[in-house]
Protein backbone atom coordinates (compact mmCIF):
# COMPACT_ATOMS: atom_id res chain seq x y z
CA UNK A 1 0.00 0.00 0.00
CA UNK A 2 2.32 2.67 -1.29
CA UNK A 3 2.24 6.40 -0.65
CA UNK A 4 5.00 8.89 -1.39
CA UNK A 5 5.83 12.39 -0.20
CA UNK A 6 5.16 15.35 -2.49
CA UNK A 7 8.88 16.09 -2.72
CA UNK A 8 9.29 12.96 -4.84
CA UNK A 9 7.43 14.74 -7.63
CA UNK A 10 9.68 17.78 -7.25
CA UNK A 11 12.75 15.54 -7.41
CA UNK A 12 11.49 13.98 -10.64
CA UNK A 13 10.79 17.32 -12.31
CA UNK A 14 14.13 18.72 -11.15
CA UNK A 15 15.81 15.71 -12.75
CA UNK A 16 14.19 16.53 -16.10
CA UNK A 17 11.03 14.42 -16.28
CA UNK A 18 8.23 16.36 -17.99
CA UNK A 19 5.35 13.85 -18.13
CA UNK A 20 4.05 11.53 -15.40
CA UNK A 21 2.33 8.21 -16.13
CA UNK A 22 -0.19 7.36 -13.41
CA UNK A 23 -2.12 4.33 -14.71
CA UNK A 24 -0.51 1.61 -12.61
CA UNK A 25 -1.51 -1.15 -10.21
CA UNK A 26 -0.88 0.95 -7.08
CA UNK A 27 -2.82 4.08 -8.02
CA UNK A 28 -5.74 3.12 -5.74
CA UNK A 29 -3.62 2.08 -2.77
CA UNK A 30 -4.98 5.16 -0.92
CA UNK A 31 -8.34 4.74 -2.59
CA UNK A 32 -10.15 7.46 -4.52
CA UNK A 33 -9.06 10.15 -2.09
CA UNK A 34 -5.42 9.38 -2.78
CA UNK A 35 -6.01 9.41 -6.53
CA UNK A 36 -7.67 12.82 -6.35
CA UNK A 37 -4.91 14.22 -4.18
CA UNK A 38 -2.37 12.91 -6.69
CA UNK A 39 -4.10 14.88 -9.45
CA UNK A 40 -4.17 17.99 -7.26
CA UNK A 41 -0.45 17.65 -6.60
CA UNK A 42 0.30 17.38 -10.31
CA UNK A 43 -1.82 20.45 -11.02
CA UNK A 44 -0.15 22.53 -8.30
CA UNK A 45 3.27 21.60 -9.67
CA UNK A 46 2.20 22.29 -13.26
CA UNK A 47 3.23 18.78 -14.34
CA UNK A 48 1.39 17.05 -17.21
CA UNK A 49 0.14 13.56 -16.39
CA UNK A 50 -1.79 10.69 -17.93
CA UNK A 51 -3.85 7.71 -16.83
CA UNK A 52 -6.09 9.10 -14.05
CA UNK A 53 -8.81 11.74 -14.02
CA UNK A 54 -11.50 13.14 -11.74
CA UNK A 55 -14.27 11.85 -13.97
CA UNK A 56 -15.07 10.69 -17.49
CA UNK A 57 -15.73 14.31 -18.41
CA UNK A 58 -12.36 15.36 -17.02
CA UNK A 59 -10.71 12.62 -19.08
CA UNK A 60 -12.42 13.85 -22.22
CA UNK A 61 -11.11 17.36 -21.57
CA UNK A 62 -7.60 16.06 -20.92
CA UNK A 63 -7.14 13.78 -23.93
CA UNK A 64 -5.69 13.42 -26.41
CA UNK A 65 -2.41 14.65 -24.95
CA UNK A 66 -0.22 15.73 -27.88
CA UNK A 67 3.21 17.28 -27.43
CA UNK A 68 5.26 19.07 -30.06
CA UNK A 69 8.81 17.74 -29.72
CA UNK A 70 11.31 19.31 -32.11
CA UNK A 71 8.64 19.65 -34.76
CA UNK A 72 7.09 16.19 -34.31
CA UNK A 73 3.54 16.04 -32.95
CA UNK A 74 3.57 13.04 -30.60
CA UNK A 75 0.57 11.72 -28.69
CA UNK A 76 1.06 9.89 -25.40
CA UNK A 77 -1.39 7.35 -23.95
CA UNK A 78 -1.22 5.35 -20.70
CA UNK A 79 -3.06 2.21 -19.49
CA UNK A 80 -2.79 -0.35 -16.67
CA UNK A 81 -3.83 -4.00 -16.43
CA UNK A 82 -5.48 -3.41 -13.05
CA UNK A 83 -5.29 -1.91 -9.56
CA UNK A 84 -4.58 -4.97 -7.38
CA UNK A 85 -8.26 -5.76 -6.96
CA UNK A 86 -9.12 -2.39 -5.41
CA UNK A 87 -12.17 -0.84 -7.01
CA UNK A 88 -12.97 2.82 -7.29
CA UNK A 89 -15.85 4.09 -5.14
CA UNK A 90 -16.58 7.40 -6.87
CA UNK A 91 -16.66 8.83 -10.39
CA UNK A 92 -12.87 8.92 -10.76
CA UNK A 93 -11.57 7.60 -14.07
CA UNK A 94 -8.64 5.23 -14.50
CA UNK A 95 -7.33 4.09 -17.87
CA UNK A 96 -7.46 0.30 -17.71
CA UNK A 97 -6.33 -1.82 -20.64
CA UNK A 98 -9.36 -2.16 -22.91
CA UNK A 99 -8.98 -2.80 -26.62
CA UNK A 100 -12.04 -0.79 -27.58
CA UNK A 101 -10.87 2.16 -25.48
CA UNK A 102 -7.36 1.97 -26.91
CA UNK A 103 -8.70 1.89 -30.47
CA UNK A 104 -10.90 4.90 -29.79
CA UNK A 105 -8.06 6.86 -28.17
CA UNK A 106 -5.69 6.13 -31.06
CA UNK A 107 -8.28 7.27 -33.62
CA UNK A 108 -8.94 10.49 -31.72
CA UNK A 109 -5.22 11.21 -31.38
CA UNK A 110 -4.77 10.86 -35.13
CA UNK A 111 -7.83 13.01 -35.77
CA UNK A 112 -6.34 15.73 -33.57
CA UNK A 113 -3.13 15.72 -35.59
CA UNK A 114 -0.80 13.27 -33.86
CA UNK A 115 1.94 12.19 -36.28
CA UNK A 116 3.36 9.56 -33.92
CA UNK A 117 1.89 7.79 -30.89
CA UNK A 118 3.71 6.52 -27.81
CA UNK A 119 1.47 4.14 -25.89
CA UNK A 120 2.79 3.51 -22.37
CA UNK A 121 1.36 0.38 -20.82
CA UNK A 122 1.51 -1.24 -17.36
CA UNK A 123 1.40 -5.00 -17.93
CA UNK A 124 3.18 -8.33 -17.58
CA UNK A 125 4.27 -10.74 -14.83
CA UNK A 126 6.41 -9.52 -11.97
CA UNK A 127 10.07 -10.68 -12.01
CA UNK A 128 9.70 -12.43 -15.38
CA UNK A 129 12.41 -11.47 -17.87
CA UNK A 130 10.33 -12.48 -20.87
CA UNK A 131 6.89 -11.17 -21.92
CA UNK A 132 3.93 -13.49 -21.57
CA UNK A 133 1.59 -14.46 -24.40
CA UNK A 134 -0.97 -11.85 -23.35
CA UNK A 135 1.61 -9.08 -23.68
CA UNK A 136 2.67 -10.31 -27.11
CA UNK A 137 -0.92 -10.58 -28.35
CA UNK A 138 -1.76 -7.13 -27.05
CA UNK A 139 1.39 -5.67 -28.61
CA UNK A 140 0.40 -7.10 -31.99
CA UNK A 141 -3.05 -5.58 -31.65
CA UNK A 142 -1.68 -2.15 -30.70
CA UNK A 143 0.80 -2.30 -33.58
CA UNK A 144 -2.05 -3.13 -35.97
CA UNK A 145 -3.63 0.20 -34.98
CA UNK A 146 -0.57 1.97 -36.35
CA UNK A 147 0.97 2.91 -32.99
CA UNK A 148 4.69 3.57 -33.48
CA UNK A 149 5.97 3.18 -29.89
CA UNK A 150 4.78 0.77 -27.20
CA UNK A 151 6.59 1.38 -23.91
CA UNK A 152 5.98 -1.19 -21.17
CA UNK A 153 6.40 -1.18 -17.42
CA UNK A 154 5.32 -3.08 -14.27
CA UNK A 155 7.63 -6.10 -14.07
CA UNK A 156 10.41 -4.60 -11.95
CA UNK A 157 12.88 -6.22 -14.35
CA UNK A 158 13.85 -5.62 -17.96
CA UNK A 159 12.20 -7.45 -20.85
CA UNK A 160 13.18 -7.55 -24.56
CA UNK A 161 12.90 -4.73 -27.07
CA UNK A 162 11.70 -5.20 -30.64
CA UNK A 163 11.50 -3.03 -33.74
CA UNK A 164 9.13 -4.55 -36.28
CA UNK A 165 9.84 -3.83 -39.95
CA UNK A 166 7.63 -1.36 -41.72
CA UNK A 167 6.51 -1.20 -45.31
CA UNK A 168 4.94 1.28 -47.71
CA UNK A 169 1.64 1.08 -45.82
CA UNK A 170 2.80 0.85 -42.20
CA UNK A 171 5.66 2.41 -40.28
CA UNK A 172 7.84 0.31 -37.94
CA UNK A 173 6.67 -0.25 -34.36
CA UNK A 174 9.07 -0.12 -31.45
CA UNK A 175 7.96 -2.36 -28.57
CA UNK A 176 9.69 -2.15 -25.20
CA UNK A 177 8.11 -4.92 -23.14
CA UNK A 178 9.52 -3.61 -19.84
CA UNK A 179 12.00 -0.91 -18.91
CA UNK A 180 12.57 -2.47 -15.50
CA UNK A 181 13.45 -0.27 -12.51
CA UNK A 182 14.84 3.19 -13.05
CA UNK A 183 15.58 3.69 -9.36
CA UNK A 184 14.38 1.57 -6.45
CA UNK A 185 15.39 -0.07 -3.18
CA UNK A 186 14.70 -3.60 -4.40
CA UNK A 187 17.55 -6.03 -3.80
CA UNK A 188 16.95 -9.01 -6.08
CA UNK A 189 19.62 -9.24 -8.78
CA UNK A 190 17.34 -8.45 -11.71
CA UNK A 191 15.51 -5.61 -9.93
CA UNK A 192 18.58 -3.49 -9.24
CA UNK A 193 18.38 -1.56 -12.49
CA UNK A 194 16.61 -1.03 -15.76
CA UNK A 195 16.90 0.37 -19.24
CA UNK A 196 16.55 3.71 -20.97
CA UNK A 197 15.53 3.66 -24.62
CA UNK A 198 16.68 6.30 -27.10
CA UNK A 199 14.60 6.95 -30.20
CA UNK A 200 15.65 9.14 -33.11
CA UNK A 201 12.91 10.46 -35.40
CA UNK A 202 13.28 11.67 -38.97
CA UNK A 203 11.18 12.63 -41.98
CA UNK A 204 11.57 11.24 -45.45
CA UNK A 205 11.55 13.37 -48.61
CA UNK A 206 7.75 13.37 -48.65
CA UNK A 207 7.60 14.65 -45.07
CA UNK A 208 6.50 11.34 -43.59
CA UNK A 209 7.95 10.82 -40.10
CA UNK A 210 9.41 7.53 -38.92
CA UNK A 211 11.70 5.95 -36.33
CA UNK A 212 15.15 6.27 -37.86
CA UNK A 213 17.26 4.86 -35.05
CA UNK A 214 16.75 3.28 -31.65
CA UNK A 215 18.97 1.88 -28.94
CA UNK A 216 19.00 1.11 -25.23
CA UNK A 217 21.38 1.63 -22.36
CA UNK A 218 21.19 0.23 -18.86
CA UNK A 219 21.13 2.02 -15.52
CA UNK A 220 21.96 0.69 -12.07
CA UNK A 221 20.67 1.77 -8.67
CA UNK A 222 23.56 2.28 -6.26
CA UNK A 223 22.30 1.46 -2.77
CA UNK A 224 23.72 3.34 0.24
CA UNK A 225 27.13 2.05 1.25
CA UNK A 226 27.78 4.13 4.36
CA UNK A 227 25.53 5.80 6.91
CA UNK A 228 24.13 9.02 5.49
CA UNK A 229 24.39 7.86 1.86
CA UNK A 230 21.40 8.13 -0.46
CA UNK A 231 20.30 5.92 -3.34
CA UNK A 232 22.00 7.03 -6.54
CA UNK A 233 21.55 6.19 -10.19
CA UNK A 234 24.49 5.35 -12.45
CA UNK A 235 24.96 4.24 -16.04
CA UNK A 236 25.44 0.49 -15.68
CA UNK A 237 28.89 0.72 -17.23
CA UNK A 238 30.10 3.42 -14.81
CA UNK A 239 33.53 3.05 -13.18
CA UNK A 240 32.33 5.12 -10.21
CA UNK A 241 30.30 2.28 -8.71
CA UNK A 242 31.60 1.28 -5.28
CA UNK A 243 33.50 -2.00 -5.13
CA UNK A 244 31.05 -3.40 -2.56
CA UNK A 245 28.15 -3.32 -5.04
CA UNK A 246 30.00 -4.08 -8.29
CA UNK A 247 29.20 -7.77 -8.03
CA UNK A 248 25.48 -6.91 -7.97
CA UNK A 249 25.93 -4.57 -10.94
CA UNK A 250 27.82 -7.22 -12.88
CA UNK A 251 25.16 -9.87 -12.24
CA UNK A 252 22.36 -7.48 -13.21
CA UNK A 253 24.12 -6.54 -16.47
CA UNK A 254 24.99 -10.15 -17.28
CA UNK A 255 21.40 -11.36 -16.87
CA UNK A 256 19.94 -8.41 -18.76
CA UNK A 257 22.35 -8.72 -21.68
CA UNK A 258 21.64 -12.45 -21.94
CA UNK A 259 17.95 -11.61 -22.41
CA UNK A 260 18.64 -8.76 -24.82
CA UNK A 261 21.13 -10.70 -26.92
CA UNK A 262 18.80 -13.68 -27.31
CA UNK A 263 15.50 -11.88 -27.76
CA UNK A 264 15.91 -8.31 -29.02
CA UNK A 265 14.91 -7.66 -32.60
CA UNK A 266 16.71 -4.86 -34.47
CA UNK A 267 17.58 -2.93 -31.27
CA UNK A 268 21.16 -2.79 -30.00
CA UNK A 269 22.89 -1.45 -26.89
CA UNK A 270 23.88 2.19 -27.00
CA UNK A 271 27.63 2.64 -26.59
CA UNK A 272 27.75 6.42 -27.01
CA UNK A 273 29.39 8.03 -23.95
CA UNK A 274 26.93 9.97 -21.83
CA UNK A 275 28.97 13.16 -22.20
CA UNK A 276 28.47 13.13 -25.97
CA UNK A 277 24.65 13.33 -25.85
CA UNK A 278 24.77 17.10 -25.43
CA UNK A 279 27.10 17.63 -28.39
GROMACS .gro file of N, CA, C and O in nm, residues 10 28 41 81-82 86 109 127 173 203 211 235 245 264:
model
   56
   10UNK      N    1   0.875   1.668  -0.699
   10UNK     CA    2   0.968   1.778  -0.725
   10UNK      C    3   1.106   1.724  -0.766
   10UNK      O    4   1.173   1.782  -0.852
   28UNK      N    5  -0.463   0.308  -0.670
   28UNK     CA    6  -0.574   0.312  -0.574
   28UNK      C    7  -0.535   0.263  -0.435
   28UNK      O    8  -0.622   0.234  -0.351
   41UNK      N    9  -0.189   1.740  -0.673
   41UNK     CA   10  -0.045   1.765  -0.660
   41UNK      C   11   0.019   1.791  -0.795
   41UNK      O   12   0.103   1.880  -0.809
   81UNK      N   13  -0.307  -0.275  -1.642
   81UNK     CA   14  -0.383  -0.400  -1.643
   81UNK      C   15  -0.483  -0.406  -1.528
   81UNK      O   16  -0.584  -0.476  -1.536
   82UNK      N   17  -0.458  -0.335  -1.419
   82UNK     CA   18  -0.548  -0.341  -1.305
   82UNK      C   19  -0.496  -0.258  -1.189
   82UNK      O   20  -0.395  -0.187  -1.200
   86UNK      N   21  -0.844  -0.351  -0.609
   86UNK     CA   22  -0.912  -0.239  -0.541
   86UNK      C   23  -1.000  -0.167  -0.643
   86UNK      O   24  -0.952  -0.129  -0.750
  109UNK      N   25  -0.653   1.057  -3.133
  109UNK     CA   26  -0.522   1.121  -3.138
  109UNK      C   27  -0.483   1.154  -3.281
  109UNK      O   28  -0.431   1.262  -3.310
  127UNK      N   29   0.879  -0.995  -1.211
  127UNK     CA   30   1.007  -1.068  -1.201
  127UNK      C   31   1.032  -1.162  -1.318
  127UNK      O   32   1.132  -1.235  -1.317
  173UNK      N   33   0.713  -0.041  -3.574
  173UNK     CA   34   0.667  -0.025  -3.436
  173UNK      C   35   0.777  -0.068  -3.341
  173UNK      O   36   0.831  -0.179  -3.353
  203UNK      N   37   1.219   1.256  -4.092
  203UNK     CA   38   1.118   1.263  -4.198
  203UNK      C   39   1.182   1.225  -4.330
  203UNK      O   40   1.298   1.259  -4.356
  211UNK      N   41   1.062   0.623  -3.727
  211UNK     CA   42   1.170   0.595  -3.633
  211UNK      C   43   1.294   0.560  -3.713
  211UNK      O   44   1.299   0.458  -3.782
  235UNK      N   45   2.491   0.510  -1.484
  235UNK     CA   46   2.496   0.424  -1.604
  235UNK      C   47   2.555   0.289  -1.563
  235UNK      O   48   2.649   0.284  -1.483
  245UNK      N   49   2.939  -0.300  -0.431
  245UNK     CA   50   2.815  -0.332  -0.504
  245UNK      C   51   2.842  -0.371  -0.649
  245UNK      O   52   2.748  -0.398  -0.724
  264UNK      N   53   1.615  -0.959  -2.835
  264UNK     CA   54   1.591  -0.831  -2.902
  264UNK      C   55   1.583  -0.849  -3.053
  264UNK      O   56   1.650  -0.935  -3.110
   0.00000   0.00000   0.00000
